[in-house]
Coordinates of C-alpha atoms and ligand atoms in Angstrom, one line a residue:
X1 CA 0.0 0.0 0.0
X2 CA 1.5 3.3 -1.4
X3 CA 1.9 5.8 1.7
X4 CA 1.3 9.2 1.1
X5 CA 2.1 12.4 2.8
X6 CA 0.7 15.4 3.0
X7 CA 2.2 18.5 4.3
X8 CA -0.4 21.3 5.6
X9 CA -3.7 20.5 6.6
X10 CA -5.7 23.6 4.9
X11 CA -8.5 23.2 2.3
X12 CA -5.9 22.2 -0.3
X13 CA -4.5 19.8 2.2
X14 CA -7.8 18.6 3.5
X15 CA -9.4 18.0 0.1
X16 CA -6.4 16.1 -1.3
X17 CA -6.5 14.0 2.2
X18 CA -10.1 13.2 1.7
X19 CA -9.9 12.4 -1.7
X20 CA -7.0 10.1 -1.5
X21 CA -8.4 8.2 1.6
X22 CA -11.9 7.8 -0.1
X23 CA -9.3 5.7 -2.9
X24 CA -8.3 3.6 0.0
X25 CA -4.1 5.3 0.3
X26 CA -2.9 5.0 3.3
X27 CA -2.2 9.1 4.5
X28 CA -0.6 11.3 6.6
X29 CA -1.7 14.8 6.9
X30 CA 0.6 16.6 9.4
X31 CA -1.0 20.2 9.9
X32 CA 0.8 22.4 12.2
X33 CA -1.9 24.2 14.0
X34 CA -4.0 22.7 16.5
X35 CA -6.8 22.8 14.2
X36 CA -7.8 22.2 10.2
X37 CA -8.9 25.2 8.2
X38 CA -6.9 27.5 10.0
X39 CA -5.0 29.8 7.4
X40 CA -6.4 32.4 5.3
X41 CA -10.2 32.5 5.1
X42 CA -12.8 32.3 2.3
X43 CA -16.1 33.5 2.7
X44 CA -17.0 33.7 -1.2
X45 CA -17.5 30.7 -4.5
X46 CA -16.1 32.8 -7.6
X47 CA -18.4 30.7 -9.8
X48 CA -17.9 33.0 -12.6
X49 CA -15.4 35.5 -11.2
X50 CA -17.4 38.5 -11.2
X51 CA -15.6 40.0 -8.9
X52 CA -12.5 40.8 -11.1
X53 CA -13.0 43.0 -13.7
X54 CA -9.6 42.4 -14.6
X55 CA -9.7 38.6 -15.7
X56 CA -9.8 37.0 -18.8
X57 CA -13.0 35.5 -20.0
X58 CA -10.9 31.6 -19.7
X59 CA -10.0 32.3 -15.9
X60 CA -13.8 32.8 -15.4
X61 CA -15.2 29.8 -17.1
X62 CA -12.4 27.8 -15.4
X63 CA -13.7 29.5 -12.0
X64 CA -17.2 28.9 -12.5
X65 CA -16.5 25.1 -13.2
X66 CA -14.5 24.6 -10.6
X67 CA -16.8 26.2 -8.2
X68 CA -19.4 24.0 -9.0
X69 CA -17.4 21.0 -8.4
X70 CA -16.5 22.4 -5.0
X71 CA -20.0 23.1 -4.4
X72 CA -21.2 19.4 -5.1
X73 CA -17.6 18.5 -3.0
X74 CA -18.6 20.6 0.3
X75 CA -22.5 21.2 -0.4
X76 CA -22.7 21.3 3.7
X77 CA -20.4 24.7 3.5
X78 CA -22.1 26.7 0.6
X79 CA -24.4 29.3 1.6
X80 CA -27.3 29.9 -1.4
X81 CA -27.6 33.5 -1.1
X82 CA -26.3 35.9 -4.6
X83 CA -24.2 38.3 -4.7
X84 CA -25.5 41.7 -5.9
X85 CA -22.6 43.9 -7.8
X86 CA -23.1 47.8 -8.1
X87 CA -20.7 50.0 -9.9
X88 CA -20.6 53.0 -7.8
X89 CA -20.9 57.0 -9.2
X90 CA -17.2 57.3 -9.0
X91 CA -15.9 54.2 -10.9
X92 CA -15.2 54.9 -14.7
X93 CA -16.9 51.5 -15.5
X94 CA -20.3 50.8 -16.8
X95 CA -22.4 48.1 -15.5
X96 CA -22.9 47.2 -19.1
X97 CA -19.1 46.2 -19.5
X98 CA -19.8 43.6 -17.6
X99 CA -22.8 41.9 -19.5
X100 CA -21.4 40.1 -22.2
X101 CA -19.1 38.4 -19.8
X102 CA -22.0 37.7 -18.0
X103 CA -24.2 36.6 -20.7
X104 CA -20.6 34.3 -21.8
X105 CA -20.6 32.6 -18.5
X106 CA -24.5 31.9 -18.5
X107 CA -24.0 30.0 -21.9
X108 CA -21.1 28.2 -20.4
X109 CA -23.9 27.1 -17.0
X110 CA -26.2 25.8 -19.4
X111 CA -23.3 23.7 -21.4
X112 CA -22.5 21.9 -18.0
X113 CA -25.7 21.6 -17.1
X114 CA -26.8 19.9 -20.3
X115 CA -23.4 17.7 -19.9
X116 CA -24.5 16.7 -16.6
X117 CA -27.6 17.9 -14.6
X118 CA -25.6 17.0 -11.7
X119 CA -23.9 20.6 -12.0
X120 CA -27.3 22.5 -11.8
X121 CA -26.1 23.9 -8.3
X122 CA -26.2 27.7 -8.9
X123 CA -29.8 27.6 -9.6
X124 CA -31.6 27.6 -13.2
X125 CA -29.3 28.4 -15.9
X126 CA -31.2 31.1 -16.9
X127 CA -31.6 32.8 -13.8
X128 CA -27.7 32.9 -13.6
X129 CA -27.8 36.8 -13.4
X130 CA -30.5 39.1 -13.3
X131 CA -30.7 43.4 -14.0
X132 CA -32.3 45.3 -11.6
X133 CA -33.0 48.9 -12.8
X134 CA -33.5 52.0 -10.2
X135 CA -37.7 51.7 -11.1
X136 CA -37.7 48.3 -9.9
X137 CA -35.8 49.3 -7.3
X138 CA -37.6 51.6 -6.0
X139 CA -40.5 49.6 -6.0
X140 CA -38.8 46.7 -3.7
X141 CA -37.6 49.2 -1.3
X142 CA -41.5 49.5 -0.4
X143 CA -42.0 45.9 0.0
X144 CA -40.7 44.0 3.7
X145 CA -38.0 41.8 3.6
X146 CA -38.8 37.8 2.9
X147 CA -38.3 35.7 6.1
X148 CA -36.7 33.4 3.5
X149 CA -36.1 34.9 0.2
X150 CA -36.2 32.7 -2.3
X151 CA -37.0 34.4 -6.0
X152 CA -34.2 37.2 -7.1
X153 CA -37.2 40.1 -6.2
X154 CA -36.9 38.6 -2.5
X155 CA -33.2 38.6 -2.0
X156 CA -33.0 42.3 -3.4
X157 CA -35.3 43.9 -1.1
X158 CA -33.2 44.7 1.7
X159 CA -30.7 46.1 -0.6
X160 CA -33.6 48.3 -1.9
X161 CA -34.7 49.5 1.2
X162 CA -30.6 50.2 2.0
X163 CA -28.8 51.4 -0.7
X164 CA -27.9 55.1 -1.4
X165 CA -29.5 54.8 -5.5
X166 CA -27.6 58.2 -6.2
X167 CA -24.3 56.6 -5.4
X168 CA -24.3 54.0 -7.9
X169 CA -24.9 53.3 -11.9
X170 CA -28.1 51.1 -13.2
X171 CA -28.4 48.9 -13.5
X172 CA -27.4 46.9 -10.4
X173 CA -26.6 42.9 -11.3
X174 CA -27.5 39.8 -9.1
X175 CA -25.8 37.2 -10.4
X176 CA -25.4 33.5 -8.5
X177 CA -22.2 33.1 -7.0
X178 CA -22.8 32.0 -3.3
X179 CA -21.3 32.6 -0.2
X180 CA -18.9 29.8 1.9
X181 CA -18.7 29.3 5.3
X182 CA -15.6 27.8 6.4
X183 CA -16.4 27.1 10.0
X184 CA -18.8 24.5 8.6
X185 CA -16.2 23.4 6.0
X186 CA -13.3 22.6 8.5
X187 CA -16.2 20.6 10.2
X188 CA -17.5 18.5 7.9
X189 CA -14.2 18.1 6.4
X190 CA -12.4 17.2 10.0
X191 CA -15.2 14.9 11.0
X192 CA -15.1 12.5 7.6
X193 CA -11.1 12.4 7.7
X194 CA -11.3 11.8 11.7
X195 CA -13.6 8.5 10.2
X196 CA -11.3 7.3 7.3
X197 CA -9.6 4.2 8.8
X198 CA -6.1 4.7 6.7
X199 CA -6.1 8.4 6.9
X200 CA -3.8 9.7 9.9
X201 CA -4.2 12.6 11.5
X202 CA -1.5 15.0 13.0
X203 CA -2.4 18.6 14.3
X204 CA 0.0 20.6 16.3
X205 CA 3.2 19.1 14.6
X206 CA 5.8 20.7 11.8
X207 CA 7.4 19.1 9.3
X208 CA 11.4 20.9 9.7
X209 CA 13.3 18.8 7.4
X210 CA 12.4 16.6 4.2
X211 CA 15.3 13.9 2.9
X212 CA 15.1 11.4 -0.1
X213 CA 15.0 7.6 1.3
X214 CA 15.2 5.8 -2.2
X215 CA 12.5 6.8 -4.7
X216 CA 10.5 7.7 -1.3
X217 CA 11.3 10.2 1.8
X218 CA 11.8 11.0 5.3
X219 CA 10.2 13.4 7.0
X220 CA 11.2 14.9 10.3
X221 CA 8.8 16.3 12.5
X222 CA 8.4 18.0 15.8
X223 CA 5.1 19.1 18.2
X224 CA 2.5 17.0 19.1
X225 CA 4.0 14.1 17.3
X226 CA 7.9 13.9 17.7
X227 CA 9.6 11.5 15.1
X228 CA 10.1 10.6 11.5
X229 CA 7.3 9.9 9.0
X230 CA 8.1 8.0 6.0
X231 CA 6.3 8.4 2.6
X232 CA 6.4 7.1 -1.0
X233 CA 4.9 10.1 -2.1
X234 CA 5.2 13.6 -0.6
X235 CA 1.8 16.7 -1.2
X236 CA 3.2 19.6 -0.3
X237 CA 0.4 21.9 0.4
X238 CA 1.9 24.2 2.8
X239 CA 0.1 27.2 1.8
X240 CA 2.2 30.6 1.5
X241 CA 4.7 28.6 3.3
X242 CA 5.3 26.1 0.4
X243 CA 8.4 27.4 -0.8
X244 CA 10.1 26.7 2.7
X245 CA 9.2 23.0 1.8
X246 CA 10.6 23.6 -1.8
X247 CA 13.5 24.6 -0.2
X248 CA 14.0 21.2 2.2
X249 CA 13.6 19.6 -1.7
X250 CA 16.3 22.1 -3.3
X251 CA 13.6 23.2 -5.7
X252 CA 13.6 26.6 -7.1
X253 CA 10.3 28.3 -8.1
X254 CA 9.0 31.6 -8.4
X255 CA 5.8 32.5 -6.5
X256 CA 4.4 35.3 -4.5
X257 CA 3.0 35.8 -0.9
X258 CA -0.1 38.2 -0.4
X259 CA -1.1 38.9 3.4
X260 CA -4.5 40.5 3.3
X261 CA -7.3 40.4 5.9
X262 CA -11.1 40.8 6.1
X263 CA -13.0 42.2 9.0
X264 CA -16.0 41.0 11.1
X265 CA -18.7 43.3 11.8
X266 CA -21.9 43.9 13.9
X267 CA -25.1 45.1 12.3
X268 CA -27.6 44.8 15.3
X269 CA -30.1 46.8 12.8
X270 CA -29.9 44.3 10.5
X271 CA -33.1 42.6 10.0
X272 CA -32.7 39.9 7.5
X273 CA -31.0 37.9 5.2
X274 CA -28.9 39.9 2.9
X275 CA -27.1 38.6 -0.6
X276 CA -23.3 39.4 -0.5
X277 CA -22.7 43.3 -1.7
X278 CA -19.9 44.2 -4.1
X279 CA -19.4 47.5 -4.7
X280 CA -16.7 47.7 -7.5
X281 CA -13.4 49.5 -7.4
X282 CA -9.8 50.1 -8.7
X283 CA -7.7 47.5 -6.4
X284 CA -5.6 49.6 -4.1
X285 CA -6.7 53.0 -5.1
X286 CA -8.8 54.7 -2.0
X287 CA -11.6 53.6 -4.1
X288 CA -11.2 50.1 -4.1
X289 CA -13.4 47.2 -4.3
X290 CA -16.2 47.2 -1.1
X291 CA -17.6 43.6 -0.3
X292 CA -19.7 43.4 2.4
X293 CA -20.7 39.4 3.2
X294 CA -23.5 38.3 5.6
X295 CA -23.3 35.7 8.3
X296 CA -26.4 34.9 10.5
X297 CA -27.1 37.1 13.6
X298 CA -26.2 40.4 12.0
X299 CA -22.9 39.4 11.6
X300 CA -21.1 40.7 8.4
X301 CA -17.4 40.0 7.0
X302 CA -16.1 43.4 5.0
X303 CA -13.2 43.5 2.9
X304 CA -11.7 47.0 1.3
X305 CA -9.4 46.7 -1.6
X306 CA -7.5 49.7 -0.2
X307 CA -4.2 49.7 1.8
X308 CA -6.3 51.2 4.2
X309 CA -8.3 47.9 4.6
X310 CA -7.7 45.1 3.1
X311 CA -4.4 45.3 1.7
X312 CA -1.2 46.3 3.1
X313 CA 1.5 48.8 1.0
X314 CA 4.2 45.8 1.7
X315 CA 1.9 43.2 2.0
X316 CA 3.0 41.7 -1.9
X317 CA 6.0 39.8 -1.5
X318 CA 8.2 37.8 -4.2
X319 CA 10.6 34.9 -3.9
X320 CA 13.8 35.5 -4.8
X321 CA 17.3 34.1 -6.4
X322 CA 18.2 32.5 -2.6
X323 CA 14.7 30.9 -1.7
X324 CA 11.2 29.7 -3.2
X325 CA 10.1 30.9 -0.2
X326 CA 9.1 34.7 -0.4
X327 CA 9.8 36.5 2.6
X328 CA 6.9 38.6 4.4
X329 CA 7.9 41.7 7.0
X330 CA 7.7 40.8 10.2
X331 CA 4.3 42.1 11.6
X332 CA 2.3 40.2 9.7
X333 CA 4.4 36.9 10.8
X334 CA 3.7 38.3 14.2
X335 CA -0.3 38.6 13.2
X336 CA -0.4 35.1 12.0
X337 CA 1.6 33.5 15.1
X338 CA 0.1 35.6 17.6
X339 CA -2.9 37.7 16.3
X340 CA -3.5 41.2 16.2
X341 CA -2.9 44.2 18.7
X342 CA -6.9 45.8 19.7
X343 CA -6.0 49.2 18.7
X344 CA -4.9 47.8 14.6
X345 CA -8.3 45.6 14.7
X346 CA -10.8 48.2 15.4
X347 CA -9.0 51.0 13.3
X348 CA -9.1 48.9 10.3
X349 CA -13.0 47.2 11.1
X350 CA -13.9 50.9 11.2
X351 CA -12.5 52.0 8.0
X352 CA -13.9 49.0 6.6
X353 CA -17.9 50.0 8.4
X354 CA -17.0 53.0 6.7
X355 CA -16.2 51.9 3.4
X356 CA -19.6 50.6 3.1
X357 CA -21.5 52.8 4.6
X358 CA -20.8 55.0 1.6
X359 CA -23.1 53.5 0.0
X360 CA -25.6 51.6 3.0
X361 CA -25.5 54.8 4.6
X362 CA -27.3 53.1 7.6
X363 CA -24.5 50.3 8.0
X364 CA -22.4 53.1 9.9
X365 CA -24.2 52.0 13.0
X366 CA -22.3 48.8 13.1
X367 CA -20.0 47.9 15.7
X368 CA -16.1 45.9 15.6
X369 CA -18.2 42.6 15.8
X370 CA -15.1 39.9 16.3
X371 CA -11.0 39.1 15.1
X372 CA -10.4 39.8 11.6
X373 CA -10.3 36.6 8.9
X374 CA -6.7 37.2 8.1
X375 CA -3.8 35.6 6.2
X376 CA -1.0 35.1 3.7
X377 CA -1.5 32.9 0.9
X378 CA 0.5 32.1 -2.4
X379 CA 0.9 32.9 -5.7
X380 CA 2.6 30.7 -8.4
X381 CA 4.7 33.0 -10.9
X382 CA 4.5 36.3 -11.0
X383 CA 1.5 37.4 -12.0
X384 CA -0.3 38.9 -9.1
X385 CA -4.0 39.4 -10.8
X386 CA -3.8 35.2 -11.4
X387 CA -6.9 33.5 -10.0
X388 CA -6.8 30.0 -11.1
X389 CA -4.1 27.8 -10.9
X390 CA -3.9 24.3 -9.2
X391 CA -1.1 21.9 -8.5
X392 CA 2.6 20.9 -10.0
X393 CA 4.7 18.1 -10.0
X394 CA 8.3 19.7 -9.9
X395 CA 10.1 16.5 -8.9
X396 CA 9.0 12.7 -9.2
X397 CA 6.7 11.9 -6.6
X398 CA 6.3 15.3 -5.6
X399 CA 2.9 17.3 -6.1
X400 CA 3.1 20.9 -4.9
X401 CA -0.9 22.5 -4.3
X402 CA -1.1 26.1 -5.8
X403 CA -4.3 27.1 -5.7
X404 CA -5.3 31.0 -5.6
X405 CA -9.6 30.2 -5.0
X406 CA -10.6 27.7 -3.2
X407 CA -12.8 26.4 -5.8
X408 CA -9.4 25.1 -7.8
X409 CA -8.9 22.1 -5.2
X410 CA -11.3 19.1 -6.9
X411 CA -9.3 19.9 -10.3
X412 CA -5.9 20.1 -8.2
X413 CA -6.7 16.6 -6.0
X414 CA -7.9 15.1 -9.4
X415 CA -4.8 15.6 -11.0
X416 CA -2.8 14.2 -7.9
X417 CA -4.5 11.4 -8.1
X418 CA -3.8 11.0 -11.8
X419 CA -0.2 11.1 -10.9
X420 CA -0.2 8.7 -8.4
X421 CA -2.0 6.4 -11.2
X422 CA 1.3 7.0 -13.2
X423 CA 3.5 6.5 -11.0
X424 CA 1.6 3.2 -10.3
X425 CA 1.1 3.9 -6.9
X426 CA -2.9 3.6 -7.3
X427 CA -4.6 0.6 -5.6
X428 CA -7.3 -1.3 -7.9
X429 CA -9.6 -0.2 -10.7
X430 CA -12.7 0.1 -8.7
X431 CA -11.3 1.7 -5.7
X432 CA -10.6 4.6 -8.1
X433 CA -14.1 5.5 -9.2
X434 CA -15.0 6.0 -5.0
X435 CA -13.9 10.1 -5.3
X436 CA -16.5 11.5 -3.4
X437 CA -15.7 11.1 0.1
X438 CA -18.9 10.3 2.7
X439 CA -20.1 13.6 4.4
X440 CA -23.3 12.5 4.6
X441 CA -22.2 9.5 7.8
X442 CA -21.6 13.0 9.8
X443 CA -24.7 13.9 10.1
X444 CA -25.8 17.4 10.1
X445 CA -26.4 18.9 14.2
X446 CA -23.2 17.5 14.9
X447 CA -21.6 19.0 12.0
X448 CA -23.4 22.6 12.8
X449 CA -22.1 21.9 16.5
X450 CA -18.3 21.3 15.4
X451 CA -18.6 24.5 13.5
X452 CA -20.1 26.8 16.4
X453 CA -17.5 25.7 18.4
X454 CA -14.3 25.7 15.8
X455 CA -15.8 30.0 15.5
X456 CA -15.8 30.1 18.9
X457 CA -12.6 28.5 19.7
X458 CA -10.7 30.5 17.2
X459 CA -12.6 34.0 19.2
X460 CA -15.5 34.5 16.8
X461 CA -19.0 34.5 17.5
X462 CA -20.2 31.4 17.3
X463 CA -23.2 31.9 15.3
X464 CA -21.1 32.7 12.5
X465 CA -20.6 29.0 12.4
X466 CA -24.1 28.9 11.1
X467 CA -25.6 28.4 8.0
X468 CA -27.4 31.3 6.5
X469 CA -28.7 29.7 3.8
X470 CA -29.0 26.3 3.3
Ligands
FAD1 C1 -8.4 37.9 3.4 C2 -8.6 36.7 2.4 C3 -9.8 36.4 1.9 C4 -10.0 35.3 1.0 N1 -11.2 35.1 0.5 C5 -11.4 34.0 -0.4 C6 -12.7 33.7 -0.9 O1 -13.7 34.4 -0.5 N2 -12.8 32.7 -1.7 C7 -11.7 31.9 -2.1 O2 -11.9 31.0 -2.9 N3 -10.5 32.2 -1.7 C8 -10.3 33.2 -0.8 N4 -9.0 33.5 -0.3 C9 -7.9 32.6 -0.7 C10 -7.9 31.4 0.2 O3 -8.0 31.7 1.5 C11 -6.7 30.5 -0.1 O4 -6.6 30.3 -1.5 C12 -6.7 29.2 0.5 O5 -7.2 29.2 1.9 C13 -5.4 28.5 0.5 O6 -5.5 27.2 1.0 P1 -4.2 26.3 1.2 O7 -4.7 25.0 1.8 O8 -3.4 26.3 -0.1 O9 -3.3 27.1 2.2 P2 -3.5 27.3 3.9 O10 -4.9 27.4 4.3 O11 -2.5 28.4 4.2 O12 -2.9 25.9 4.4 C14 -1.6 25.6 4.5 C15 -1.4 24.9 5.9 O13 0.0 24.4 5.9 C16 0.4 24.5 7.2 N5 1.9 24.4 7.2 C17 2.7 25.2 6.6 N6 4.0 24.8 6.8 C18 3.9 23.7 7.5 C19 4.9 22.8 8.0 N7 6.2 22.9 7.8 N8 4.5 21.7 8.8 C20 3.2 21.5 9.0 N9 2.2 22.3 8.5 C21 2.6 23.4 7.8 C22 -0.1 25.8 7.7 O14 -0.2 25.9 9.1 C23 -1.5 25.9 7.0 O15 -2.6 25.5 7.8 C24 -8.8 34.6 0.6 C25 -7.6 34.9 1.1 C26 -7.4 35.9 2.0 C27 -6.1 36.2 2.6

């Protein structure tokens, strides 16, 4: 039995791990934090990529796919509420720029679709995206908000009665991309690998030196488990620190490190289910991109594509001719390894309340409402706008994760596993077709009750372990 191992136990990790133990390998995932799912966060499904203006129309199909495979991977952690994009006063865009992309992408839904119904998971094709002109809108902000909205009328509402209509061109576009919540994610994701017999587990432990043991390796390790680990296959998935791992191999490769971080607010006012808000903007000008993304209980994640917010002015780091590893200032190490001083957290929370109150002028009554969802993560190359990219196999027996969205890890664990088939370290035939691992054995209150506690133990609120929208 081939014996794989996996280094990093985020959602690239994770996935990888559950796939490969659903095709019976024996695995190691060794994940230096006490807990799964612990790196940078995602909140949002880029089925489409209609938040970046800037891709190309391949990046967006590719991202739509791939989101709807990681929808029909995690369906437990997707949250069915659209997003609603406005192109504020200011901008020098036009919502119209963005329709034939849009129409593109609702072409490309139906040609899934029609290849497999199974991949009807962002709703009919045809309601993909919807225009909402100011008349209509004007007429929803006179209507109460749905208990449970349902039709694209419903989940515009509280926008309606909320939104500033001289602050933004018309039309407004509510198009199906779904919010994530990873709370529930590193639940049900923890709970089915905690089942899989040949799948071991170690939290709290880090891998500090890699060596070659014939065509296989050694891995030396020290935390919670203290010892050598060999493999016969090595994953690195070591998020923005994959590049240290590169360098135990001697492999040189060119990547970035990004540190951004995405604030948690309080809306006490807020009185119902919301869609995710995108108010377009130039990345890193004072103007940039507003998102504002609802969790249960008047809870809201913001993020501010300012330096101001969001983004730091030396928060883009590349490797160099030394190290695959880039190397990030200090403070944010320190904010990753020991979290963030008070005075930092509710400065920036604020800006970001105030980013969006800009245009929800009432949203300037919310309060600092937890820790910031923070992190570093990579970029292969050097091309800091890419969005997709998966997984490479720099040395035999080596795959190295890359993924920029999270919705890139069934393509990325695919292709592991189609290396492993080459290198003939696959079991049998019919072992190969099981690649959907079994989420539903967890059972769903204690899968909501792992993810209230996972929020609360990392010092969120644990109701933002909840589902808004199943
Ligand atoms: C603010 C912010 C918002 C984001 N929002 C979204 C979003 O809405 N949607 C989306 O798709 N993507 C989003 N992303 C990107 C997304 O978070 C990342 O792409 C994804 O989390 C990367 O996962 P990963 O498993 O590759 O890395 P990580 O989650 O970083 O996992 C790597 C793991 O490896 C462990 N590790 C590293 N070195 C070692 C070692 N030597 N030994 C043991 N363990 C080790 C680390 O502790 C870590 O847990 C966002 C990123 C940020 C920063």
């Amino acid at each position: 039995m081939s014996r794989i191992a996996i280094v990093g136990g985020g959602i690239a990790g994770v996935s990888t791990a559950l796939r490969l133990g659903s095709l019976g390998l024996e695995v190691t995932l060794i994940e230096q934090e006490a807990t799964l799912i612990s790196g940078p966060p995602f909140c949002h499904l880029h089925a489409g990529g209609n938040l970046y203006r800037e891709i190309d129309d391949a990046q967006c199909r590719t991202l739509l796919r791939q989101s709807i495979d990681f929808a029909r991977l995690y369906p437990f952690g997707v949250d069915r509420r659209p997003t609603v994009i406005a192109v504020p006063t200011e901008d020098p865009g036009d919502p119209a720029d963005l329709l034939p992309r849009l129409e593109m992408l609702r072409r490309e839904y139906r040609t899934l679709v029609a290849e497999d119904p199974g991949r009807k998971v962002l709703g009919e094709p045809e309601e993909y995206f919807r225009l909402f002109g100011r008349e209509a809108m004007e007429r929803l902000r006179r209507l109460e908000p749905a208990e449970r909205p349902g039709s694209a009328e419903e989940w515009m509402i509280p926008v309606a009665r909320h939104l500033d209509f001289d602050r933004v061109r018309w039309p407004l576009i509510l198009v199906r991309e779904y919010g994530l919540n990873l709370f529930r994610i590193a639940a049900g994701a923890g709970m089915v690998l905690e089942r899989m017999e040949k799948v071991t587990l170690h939290r709290g432990t880090t891998v500090r030196g890699i060596e070659r043991e014939g065509a296989g390796f050694r891995l030396r390790c020290a935390g919670s488990f203290r010892g050598e680990i060999r493999a016969d296959y090595l994953v690195n998935a070591a998020g923005f620190r994959t590049g240290e791992i590169d360098d135990m191999l001697g492999i040189a490769a060119e990547r970035m490190v990004e540190f951004k971080a995405a604030y948690t607010s309080h809306w006490k006012e807020r009185e119902s289910l919301w869609p995710e808000l995108i108010v377009h903007g130039e990345r890193g000008t004072p103007r940039g991109m507003g998102q504002f993304t609802p969790y249960p209980a008047g809870y809201v994640q913001l993020h501010g594509m300012t330096e101001r917010i969001t983004l730091y002015p030396d928060g883009l780091v590349a490797s160099g001719a030394q190290s695959s590893q880039p190397e990030l200032p200090a403070h944010f190490l320190e904010k990753i390894a020991q979290g963030w001083r008070e005075e930092e957290r509710s400065e920036r929370t604020r800006r970001a309340i105030g980013h969006l109150a800009r245009y929800l002028p009432d949203f300037s009554a919310a309060e600092v409402g937890g820790p910031p969802l923070f992190g570093a993560q990579q970029i292969p190359g050097s091309d800091p706008t890419l969005r997709v990219a998966e997984v490479a196999f720099p040395l035999p027996r080596v795959a190295r994760c890359e993924i920029v969205k999270v919705s890139s890890v069934t393509d990325m664990s695919r292709a592991i596993a189609a290396d492993l088939e080459r290198q003939g370290l696959l079991p049998e035939r019919q072992e190969k077709d099981r690649e959907i691992p079994e989420f539903e054995a967890v059972g769903e209150s204690a899968l909501a009750d792992r993810a209230r506690r996972i929020a609360s133990g990392r010092g969120f609120p644990a109701a933002m372990g909840d589902r808004c929208v199943g």
